[in-house]
């Protein structure tokens, strides 16, 4: 009752009237554990006493946040694009200046502040096509098939939007790996699509078995209309790098079962393990000959957020669309226009990523040095993480073949499982929350990514600087031992 | 993408068609933004003397709010906390002291992105009847496209051309009754100042709208991206302010989302993608889900966030750069006011052309009275009459205007939309070319 005795009015927008599908959305990477971590940071800064001096956010794949340095050349060009007066400054190298001039010329009014075409700046799309051709050993790429996006996530969600339709038994089903990056499950929940889980094989280093794909598909066909298959390669959170044979098998499977392939390849430069190589789905598809390359529908995604660039804040990305029906493509083009255009600095950055300094150019040596150093350090940290975690009894970590994360399997004692369940919490969330409160280390529980029933994991980034990572791993080890003892 | 671009391949290559912002000339605030962003991108510039001290200081301060001191890091979902706070301070200043809370603000990659996110929450895809949103006619197609792409339906309410494109309450009532019969109307979308209409709502009109949404239980979506451009004796009042000043119970109950952006206004930095939404009186339980929705997008591009911060915190009296900023802003306002006057004068002097007063916004939207022969010719070519007019105008005189059919208009009427935020000499040139084209066109088809 309000003061004058009138019943308070019901709101127009309540959890009962709002879109029910949005209520099903969970996005663990920025979920409750992260919110608690932010609270703890605030408490620390206000002088509250904690068992730790700082909160370490090893939950999110944000390299710069953890101290990775940007590529000098990229930032120089972008600074020149931002304030063209600097083109008169002699301390900027000539190759940076010529790149900047070229980018500015392709921007309306010679400014990154102008809207671009919705599909992205033409010359950038051409450069992306050139990069893809070079990367894929000459397999042709049509710039018209390239859509620049606001991060890869934007492209992924847009494609899913296009794919999802139908009702009840005809509702679109989308196959995603378990474990997966939770943008996929969140987008599918929001679209009201059917999520079809195929389990990666933890015993075989998170490999993908076609028999498992078949099982999942056959089961799903009973209650929905499976139309798409999503694959993340290198994998997130698992880090596995698919072999060429595996990619061919997946393509054959998609062709046979008439599935639209979505290949999330944002970690394509993050390959560390010996014997592992990145093979793009596009390249493998075309090398399988016209029977496949003329028919299999494929969308491949890339981004400026990962690899050696780590420029998450720019929201730069692209997708390449292969063999899409031309009428559907027209609808896609219309759909992307709702966003007006992707951020132009992100487009400019993508242009540099696909068009980096060449041998002989003034910035080349330093560029190679920086890129190699960044990737080498990541490789070392991947190895270090695997090694240390495997020394902990009750933690078992597959080799981190690529990407930016470890996703170890953890044994949680029965008592802890019970306490968690009694509190309505997932056991690995319970574990991670305890770790956060006691050590300040923020990880994401495996339940946020999906895992086989009765197994528990956490995802930890390999991004903190090496000495900090060593301390982190030590603390994780100590916590796990203490936790196991406490609940034994 | 304009219809013209689909028809004429040459048009596709024309850059920067929609909008030539007056402020794109070097001016103080533009230059400061450029300098600050350059220093944020290449922090070695912070310590060099290539840039003025205040730009460097500002960059340093902004970098302090970025994780790891880099614009390449993700930010918090709603945006860099210091910037979100300053946005709420801007809103309070703008609205004569009406309080604004940072927790109710989300920075997004442009205002349309935030609008789509809020619409996503409003549109009930599982309901037995389709969700409907009332939208103005004429309006920019992006809005109705956002609505329909979410599986909802956009129900038009006609703006009254004879009353300077004012919003008429009887029309709102009619549109709502129509919608109720077939759909589940949940929201009313208004854009003030209007696009393409150029209308600026009076306080009374806004109060009527607020009472309407309250009585009819609709969520109010207020697109205010053109708020920096109002002309003559007109004043921009935000829906938030008008609502607050109506006092309880309305002030405490009407649910509102207001949208703003760096894409328009004096900065015109559409390419950076910086905008925000402020939510008013939204159920706290729903706010949790709004957070989740925005978190799926990670965050708005950092440079866009920085541009937003600079736009909403211009030099204040007492700042060293204030005098120059003040002079330049006044000059821009004078120039645009002059453009508005000239555009209306010229267009209204031409037979077959009639323009309502442009009270605000970025465009003039005059009505075309096309001769029957022209309409016939257009029909033969398989296009709308105003599209035909605009295509000819572009091909023959190099002036880009978009046809009224792209925005919706009363059956049998035709319009064109052109931008008035150009340098004054460009405006004169445009008007000169439009005059000669129009005169010839009307003669050719008489």
Short mmCIF file of N, CA and C in Angstrom, two decimals, chain A residues 324-413:
data_model
loop_
_atom_site.label_atom_id
_atom_site.label_comp_id
_atom_site.label_asym_id
_atom_site.label_seq_id
_atom_site.Cartn_x
_atom_site.Cartn_y
_atom_site.Cartn_z
N UNK A 324 26.02 -19.69 -49.60
CA UNK A 324 24.70 -19.32 -49.08
C UNK A 324 23.78 -19.00 -50.26
N UNK A 325 22.55 -19.44 -50.17
CA UNK A 325 21.51 -19.10 -51.15
C UNK A 325 21.46 -17.58 -51.31
N UNK A 326 21.39 -17.13 -52.56
CA UNK A 326 21.51 -15.68 -52.81
C UNK A 326 20.36 -14.88 -52.21
N UNK A 327 19.18 -15.48 -52.16
CA UNK A 327 18.06 -14.74 -51.56
C UNK A 327 18.24 -14.61 -50.06
N UNK A 328 18.78 -15.67 -49.47
CA UNK A 328 19.03 -15.61 -48.03
C UNK A 328 20.12 -14.58 -47.75
N UNK A 329 21.11 -14.56 -48.62
CA UNK A 329 22.22 -13.59 -48.46
C UNK A 329 21.67 -12.16 -48.49
N UNK A 330 20.70 -11.93 -49.38
CA UNK A 330 20.09 -10.59 -49.44
C UNK A 330 19.42 -10.25 -48.12
N UNK A 331 18.79 -11.26 -47.51
CA UNK A 331 18.17 -11.04 -46.21
C UNK A 331 19.22 -10.78 -45.14
N UNK A 332 20.33 -11.49 -45.23
CA UNK A 332 21.43 -11.28 -44.28
C UNK A 332 21.94 -9.85 -44.37
N UNK A 333 22.11 -9.39 -45.60
CA UNK A 333 22.60 -8.03 -45.82
C UNK A 333 21.62 -7.02 -45.22
N UNK A 334 20.34 -7.32 -45.36
CA UNK A 334 19.33 -6.43 -44.78
C UNK A 334 19.41 -6.46 -43.25
N UNK A 335 19.58 -7.66 -42.72
CA UNK A 335 19.62 -7.83 -41.26
C UNK A 335 20.77 -7.06 -40.64
N UNK A 336 21.94 -7.12 -41.27
CA UNK A 336 23.09 -6.43 -40.67
C UNK A 336 22.92 -4.91 -40.73
N UNK A 337 22.04 -4.43 -41.60
CA UNK A 337 21.87 -2.97 -41.71
C UNK A 337 21.19 -2.39 -40.47
N UNK A 338 20.54 -3.24 -39.69
CA UNK A 338 19.89 -2.76 -38.46
C UNK A 338 20.92 -2.21 -37.48
N UNK A 339 22.13 -2.76 -37.52
CA UNK A 339 23.20 -2.27 -36.65
C UNK A 339 23.83 -1.00 -37.19
N UNK A 340 23.40 -0.59 -38.37
CA UNK A 340 24.00 0.53 -39.11
C UNK A 340 25.37 0.14 -39.65
N UNK A 341 26.38 0.08 -38.79
CA UNK A 341 27.67 -0.42 -39.28
C UNK A 341 28.52 -0.88 -38.11
N UNK A 342 29.51 -1.74 -38.37
CA UNK A 342 30.41 -2.14 -37.28
C UNK A 342 31.37 -0.99 -36.96
N UNK A 343 31.92 -0.97 -35.75
CA UNK A 343 32.79 0.15 -35.36
C UNK A 343 33.94 0.29 -36.35
N UNK A 344 34.11 1.50 -36.82
CA UNK A 344 35.11 1.71 -37.87
C UNK A 344 36.54 1.48 -37.37
N UNK A 345 36.90 1.89 -36.15
CA UNK A 345 38.26 1.57 -35.68
C UNK A 345 38.51 0.05 -35.68
N UNK A 346 37.47 -0.73 -35.36
CA UNK A 346 37.60 -2.19 -35.39
C UNK A 346 37.82 -2.68 -36.80
N UNK A 347 37.14 -2.05 -37.76
CA UNK A 347 37.32 -2.41 -39.16
C UNK A 347 38.75 -2.08 -39.60
N UNK A 348 39.21 -0.89 -39.19
CA UNK A 348 40.57 -0.46 -39.55
C UNK A 348 41.59 -1.43 -38.96
N UNK A 349 41.36 -1.82 -37.71
CA UNK A 349 42.28 -2.75 -37.06
C UNK A 349 42.29 -4.09 -37.79
N UNK A 350 41.12 -4.57 -38.17
CA UNK A 350 41.05 -5.84 -38.91
C UNK A 350 41.83 -5.72 -40.21
N UNK A 351 41.76 -4.54 -40.80
CA UNK A 351 42.50 -4.32 -42.05
C UNK A 351 44.00 -4.50 -41.83
N UNK A 352 44.47 -4.04 -40.67
CA UNK A 352 45.89 -4.17 -40.36
C UNK A 352 46.25 -5.62 -40.04
N UNK A 353 45.35 -6.31 -39.36
CA UNK A 353 45.60 -7.71 -39.01
C UNK A 353 45.77 -8.55 -40.27
N UNK A 354 44.94 -8.24 -41.28
CA UNK A 354 45.01 -9.05 -42.51
C UNK A 354 46.05 -8.50 -43.48
N UNK A 355 46.61 -7.39 -43.13
CA UNK A 355 47.53 -6.69 -44.01
C UNK A 355 48.71 -6.16 -43.21
N UNK A 356 49.41 -7.03 -42.51
CA UNK A 356 50.44 -6.56 -41.59
C UNK A 356 51.69 -6.12 -42.36
N UNK A 357 52.68 -5.56 -41.66
CA UNK A 357 53.92 -5.16 -42.32
C UNK A 357 54.56 -6.32 -43.08
N UNK A 358 55.13 -6.01 -44.23
CA UNK A 358 55.75 -7.01 -45.08
C UNK A 358 57.27 -6.92 -45.00
N UNK A 359 57.97 -8.01 -45.33
CA UNK A 359 59.44 -7.95 -45.33
C UNK A 359 59.93 -6.77 -46.15
N UNK A 360 60.90 -6.06 -45.60
CA UNK A 360 61.41 -4.89 -46.31
C UNK A 360 60.81 -3.60 -45.81
N UNK A 361 59.61 -3.68 -45.24
CA UNK A 361 58.99 -2.44 -44.73
C UNK A 361 59.61 -2.08 -43.38
N UNK A 362 59.66 -0.79 -43.06
CA UNK A 362 60.36 -0.34 -41.86
C UNK A 362 59.86 -1.00 -40.56
N UNK A 363 58.55 -1.29 -40.49
CA UNK A 363 58.02 -1.80 -39.22
C UNK A 363 58.05 -3.32 -39.13
N UNK A 364 58.50 -3.96 -40.21
CA UNK A 364 58.39 -5.42 -40.29
C UNK A 364 59.11 -6.14 -39.14
N UNK A 365 60.39 -5.81 -38.97
CA UNK A 365 61.16 -6.55 -37.97
C UNK A 365 60.54 -6.47 -36.58
N UNK A 366 60.19 -5.25 -36.20
CA UNK A 366 59.62 -5.08 -34.87
C UNK A 366 58.27 -5.80 -34.75
N UNK A 367 57.49 -5.74 -35.82
CA UNK A 367 56.20 -6.41 -35.82
C UNK A 367 56.38 -7.92 -35.59
N UNK A 368 57.29 -8.51 -36.35
CA UNK A 368 57.51 -9.95 -36.21
C UNK A 368 58.01 -10.28 -34.81
N UNK A 369 58.90 -9.44 -34.33
CA UNK A 369 59.46 -9.65 -32.99
C UNK A 369 58.33 -9.65 -31.95
N UNK A 370 57.47 -8.65 -32.03
CA UNK A 370 56.38 -8.53 -31.04
C UNK A 370 55.41 -9.70 -31.15
N UNK A 371 55.04 -10.01 -32.39
CA UNK A 371 54.06 -11.08 -32.57
C UNK A 371 54.61 -12.41 -32.09
N UNK A 372 55.86 -12.71 -32.48
CA UNK A 372 56.48 -13.96 -32.07
C UNK A 372 56.59 -14.05 -30.56
N UNK A 373 57.05 -12.96 -29.96
CA UNK A 373 57.21 -12.95 -28.50
C UNK A 373 55.89 -13.24 -27.80
N UNK A 374 54.83 -12.56 -28.25
CA UNK A 374 53.51 -12.75 -27.62
C UNK A 374 53.04 -14.18 -27.75
N UNK A 375 53.16 -14.74 -28.94
CA UNK A 375 52.68 -16.10 -29.15
C UNK A 375 53.56 -17.11 -28.41
N UNK A 376 54.87 -16.86 -28.37
CA UNK A 376 55.77 -17.78 -27.65
C UNK A 376 55.46 -17.79 -26.16
N UNK A 377 55.24 -16.62 -25.61
CA UNK A 377 54.92 -16.54 -24.18
C UNK A 377 53.63 -17.30 -23.89
N UNK A 378 52.65 -17.16 -24.75
CA UNK A 378 51.39 -17.87 -24.56
C UNK A 378 51.63 -19.38 -24.61
N UNK A 379 52.48 -19.80 -25.54
CA UNK A 379 52.79 -21.23 -25.65
C UNK A 379 53.45 -21.74 -24.38
N UNK A 380 54.37 -20.96 -23.84
CA UNK A 380 55.05 -21.35 -22.60
C UNK A 380 54.05 -21.45 -21.46
N UNK A 381 53.17 -20.47 -21.38
CA UNK A 381 52.21 -20.45 -20.28
C UNK A 381 51.22 -21.60 -20.41
N UNK A 382 50.90 -21.97 -21.65
CA UNK A 382 50.00 -23.10 -21.87
C UNK A 382 50.63 -24.37 -21.31
N UNK A 383 51.91 -24.53 -21.61
CA UNK A 383 52.64 -25.71 -21.14
C UNK A 383 52.77 -25.70 -19.62
N UNK A 384 53.15 -24.55 -19.09
CA UNK A 384 53.33 -24.40 -17.65
C UNK A 384 52.05 -24.75 -16.91
N UNK A 385 50.94 -24.23 -17.40
CA UNK A 385 49.64 -24.45 -16.76
C UNK A 385 49.32 -25.94 -16.71
N UNK A 386 49.48 -26.59 -17.86
CA UNK A 386 49.19 -28.02 -17.93
C UNK A 386 50.06 -28.77 -16.94
N UNK A 387 51.34 -28.43 -16.92
CA UNK A 387 52.29 -29.14 -16.06
C UNK A 387 51.91 -29.00 -14.59
N UNK A 388 51.77 -27.75 -14.15
CA UNK A 388 51.51 -27.52 -12.73
C UNK A 388 50.19 -28.14 -12.29
N UNK A 389 49.16 -27.93 -13.07
CA UNK A 389 47.86 -28.45 -12.66
C UNK A 389 47.89 -29.98 -12.57
N UNK A 390 48.68 -30.61 -13.41
CA UNK A 390 48.74 -32.07 -13.36
C UNK A 390 49.55 -32.60 -12.18
N UNK A 391 50.23 -31.71 -11.45
CA UNK A 391 50.91 -32.17 -10.23
C UNK A 391 49.96 -32.20 -9.04
N UNK A 392 48.75 -31.67 -9.24
CA UNK A 392 47.80 -31.60 -8.12
C UNK A 392 46.95 -32.86 -8.11
N UNK A 393 46.94 -33.53 -6.98
CA UNK A 393 46.07 -34.69 -6.87
C UNK A 393 44.62 -34.23 -6.87
N UNK A 394 43.85 -34.78 -7.79
CA UNK A 394 42.44 -34.38 -7.88
C UNK A 394 42.21 -33.36 -8.96
N UNK A 395 43.28 -32.94 -9.64
CA UNK A 395 43.12 -32.08 -10.82
C UNK A 395 43.82 -32.78 -11.98
N UNK A 396 43.13 -32.80 -13.10
CA UNK A 396 43.72 -33.43 -14.28
C UNK A 396 43.50 -32.53 -15.48
N UNK A 397 44.58 -32.13 -16.11
CA UNK A 397 44.49 -31.13 -17.17
C UNK A 397 44.98 -31.68 -18.50
N UNK A 398 44.12 -31.65 -19.49
CA UNK A 398 44.53 -32.03 -20.84
C UNK A 398 45.53 -31.01 -21.37
N UNK A 399 46.39 -31.42 -22.31
CA UNK A 399 47.29 -30.44 -22.91
C UNK A 399 46.50 -29.28 -23.51
N UNK A 400 47.03 -28.08 -23.28
CA UNK A 400 46.40 -26.89 -23.85
C UNK A 400 47.01 -26.70 -25.23
N UNK A 401 46.34 -27.28 -26.23
CA UNK A 401 46.93 -27.28 -27.57
C UNK A 401 46.85 -25.89 -28.22
N UNK A 402 45.84 -25.12 -27.83
CA UNK A 402 45.66 -23.80 -28.45
C UNK A 402 44.70 -22.96 -27.63
N UNK A 403 44.28 -21.85 -28.18
CA UNK A 403 43.38 -20.87 -27.56
C UNK A 403 44.04 -20.22 -26.34
N UNK A 404 43.24 -19.93 -25.30
CA UNK A 404 43.80 -19.14 -24.20
C UNK A 404 43.45 -19.67 -22.83
N UNK A 405 43.01 -20.93 -22.76
CA UNK A 405 42.43 -21.40 -21.50
C UNK A 405 42.90 -22.79 -21.15
N UNK A 406 42.88 -23.08 -19.85
CA UNK A 406 42.95 -24.47 -19.44
C UNK A 406 41.58 -24.82 -18.90
N UNK A 407 41.20 -26.07 -19.06
CA UNK A 407 39.86 -26.52 -18.62
C UNK A 407 40.02 -27.85 -17.90
N UNK A 408 40.71 -27.81 -16.74
CA UNK A 408 41.01 -29.07 -16.07
C UNK A 408 39.79 -29.69 -15.42
N UNK A 409 39.88 -31.00 -15.28
CA UNK A 409 38.85 -31.76 -14.57
C UNK A 409 39.23 -31.76 -13.09
N UNK A 410 38.27 -31.46 -12.23
CA UNK A 410 38.57 -31.43 -10.80
C UNK A 410 37.69 -32.44 -10.07
N UNK A 411 38.29 -33.08 -9.06
CA UNK A 411 37.52 -34.00 -8.23
C UNK A 411 37.00 -33.22 -7.03
N UNK A 412 35.69 -33.26 -6.86
CA UNK A 412 35.09 -32.55 -5.72
C UNK A 412 34.57 -33.61 -4.73
N UNK A 413 34.99 -33.54 -3.46
CA UNK A 413 34.55 -34.55 -2.49
C UNK A 413 33.03 -34.54 -2.32
#
